[in-house]
mmCIF file of C-alpha atoms in Angstrom:
data_model
loop_
_atom_site.group_PDB
_atom_site.id
_atom_site.type_symbol
_atom_site.label_atom_id
_atom_site.label_comp_id
_atom_site.label_asym_id
_atom_site.label_seq_id
_atom_site.Cartn_x
_atom_site.Cartn_y
_atom_site.Cartn_z
ATOM 1 C CA ARG A 1 0.000 0.000 0.000
ATOM 2 C CA ILE A 2 1.359 3.357 -0.994
ATOM 3 C CA ARG A 3 0.929 6.028 1.641
ATOM 4 C CA THR A 4 0.749 9.665 0.756
ATOM 5 C CA ARG A 5 0.758 12.629 3.061
ATOM 6 C CA ASN A 6 -2.994 13.078 2.467
ATOM 7 C CA ASN A 7 -3.760 9.597 3.757
ATOM 8 C CA ASP A 8 -6.412 9.595 6.464
ATOM 9 C CA ASP A 9 -6.397 5.851 7.315
ATOM 10 C CA SER A 10 -9.989 5.540 6.176
ATOM 11 C CA GLY A 11 -9.126 2.707 3.825
ATOM 12 C CA ASN A 12 -9.238 4.873 0.743
ATOM 13 C CA VAL A 13 -6.584 2.873 -1.093
ATOM 14 C CA GLU A 14 -7.870 3.793 -4.532
ATOM 15 C CA GLN A 15 -7.355 7.520 -3.915
ATOM 16 C CA ASN A 16 -3.842 6.922 -2.556
ATOM 17 C CA GLU A 17 -2.842 4.837 -5.561
ATOM 18 C CA TYR A 18 -4.242 7.477 -7.887
ATOM 19 C CA SER A 19 -2.284 10.269 -6.225
ATOM 20 C CA ALA A 20 0.901 8.184 -6.207
ATOM 21 C CA SER A 21 0.586 7.358 -9.913
ATOM 22 C CA SER A 22 -0.245 10.981 -10.668
ATOM 23 C CA PHE A 23 2.894 12.099 -8.814
ATOM 24 C CA ALA A 24 5.009 9.497 -10.629
ATOM 25 C CA SER A 25 3.794 10.593 -14.062
ATOM 26 C CA TYR A 26 4.368 14.272 -13.206
ATOM 27 C CA LEU A 27 7.854 13.448 -11.920
ATOM 28 C CA ALA A 28 8.708 11.529 -15.084
ATOM 29 C CA ALA A 29 7.583 14.432 -17.277
ATOM 30 C CA ILE A 30 9.580 17.033 -15.353
ATOM 31 C CA VAL A 31 12.722 14.885 -15.237
ATOM 32 C CA THR A 32 12.512 14.196 -18.978
ATOM 33 C CA LEU A 33 12.281 17.922 -19.689
ATOM 34 C CA ALA A 34 15.191 18.664 -17.344
ATOM 35 C CA THR A 35 17.322 16.080 -19.133
ATOM 36 C CA ALA A 36 16.521 17.637 -22.511
ATOM 37 C CA PHE A 37 17.231 21.179 -21.312
ATOM 38 C CA GLY A 38 20.448 19.994 -19.697
ATOM 39 C CA LYS A 39 21.669 18.509 -22.957
ATOM 40 C CA PHE A 40 20.902 21.647 -24.941
ATOM 41 C CA ILE A 41 22.466 23.990 -22.384
ATOM 42 C CA ASN A 42 25.348 21.917 -21.047
ATOM 43 C CA GLY A 43 26.506 20.598 -24.410
ATOM 44 C CA PRO A 44 27.518 23.946 -25.913
ATOM 45 C CA LEU A 45 28.783 25.150 -22.520
ATOM 46 C CA VAL A 46 31.139 22.174 -22.270
ATOM 47 C CA ASP A 47 32.249 22.749 -25.862
ATOM 48 C CA LEU A 48 33.147 26.360 -25.055
ATOM 49 C CA THR A 49 34.888 25.899 -21.720
ATOM 50 C CA GLY A 50 36.065 22.312 -21.817
ATOM 51 C CA ALA A 51 34.889 19.252 -19.968
ATOM 52 C CA ARG A 52 37.779 19.158 -17.508
ATOM 53 C CA ARG A 53 37.024 22.659 -16.241
ATOM 54 C CA LEU A 54 33.351 21.920 -15.636
ATOM 55 C CA LEU A 55 33.771 18.433 -14.195
ATOM 56 C CA LEU A 56 34.224 19.625 -10.604
ATOM 57 C CA ALA A 57 31.382 22.152 -10.800
ATOM 58 C CA TYR A 58 28.943 19.646 -12.300
ATOM 59 C CA GLY A 59 29.994 17.009 -9.797
ATOM 60 C CA LEU A 60 29.364 19.368 -6.875
ATOM 61 C CA LEU A 61 26.012 20.509 -8.252
ATOM 62 C CA THR A 62 24.903 16.921 -8.776
ATOM 63 C CA CYS A 63 26.011 16.086 -5.230
ATOM 64 C CA LEU A 64 24.016 19.018 -3.861
ATOM 65 C CA SER A 65 20.966 17.901 -5.834
ATOM 66 C CA LEU A 66 21.271 14.375 -4.432
ATOM 67 C CA LEU A 67 21.621 15.709 -0.893
ATOM 68 C CA GLY A 68 18.567 17.882 -1.450
ATOM 69 C CA LEU A 69 16.679 14.835 -2.667
ATOM 70 C CA ARG A 70 17.707 12.944 0.445
ATOM 71 C CA TYR A 71 16.397 15.647 2.762
ATOM 72 C CA SER A 72 13.345 16.695 0.746
ATOM 73 C CA HIS A 73 10.119 16.868 2.728
ATOM 74 C CA THR A 74 7.655 17.933 0.063
ATOM 75 C CA PRO A 75 6.886 16.477 -3.363
ATOM 76 C CA SER A 76 7.764 19.731 -5.095
ATOM 77 C CA TRP A 77 11.195 19.779 -3.452
ATOM 78 C CA ALA A 78 11.762 16.157 -4.493
ATOM 79 C CA ILE A 79 10.764 16.971 -8.072
ATOM 80 C CA GLY A 80 13.127 19.948 -8.146
ATOM 81 C CA CYS A 81 16.035 17.905 -6.836
ATOM 82 C CA CYS A 82 15.375 15.085 -9.301
ATOM 83 C CA ALA A 83 15.323 17.650 -12.099
ATOM 84 C CA GLY A 84 18.628 19.048 -10.818
ATOM 85 C CA VAL A 85 20.234 15.612 -10.856
ATOM 86 C CA GLU A 86 19.073 15.006 -14.416
ATOM 87 C CA PHE A 87 20.041 18.503 -15.573
ATOM 88 C CA PHE A 88 23.657 18.143 -14.499
#
């Protein structure tokens, strides 16, 4: 059983599954867009400055995004951190 933060223990499993699948589809859409934007922005940026110069910065930003995902308390924060991981 998937529990969401709107769960009221009334046995409304169908509503909880719907909200979980809705969140998953929204997350997948946002992460796919972040990946596409990351490729279009980071590709030319790496070509201009060089991959070795940006390796440390991208590694740190990805690490910060993963730490944010670990400590996220709201779905919107989790979505933002997942998008950050996929962007970098």
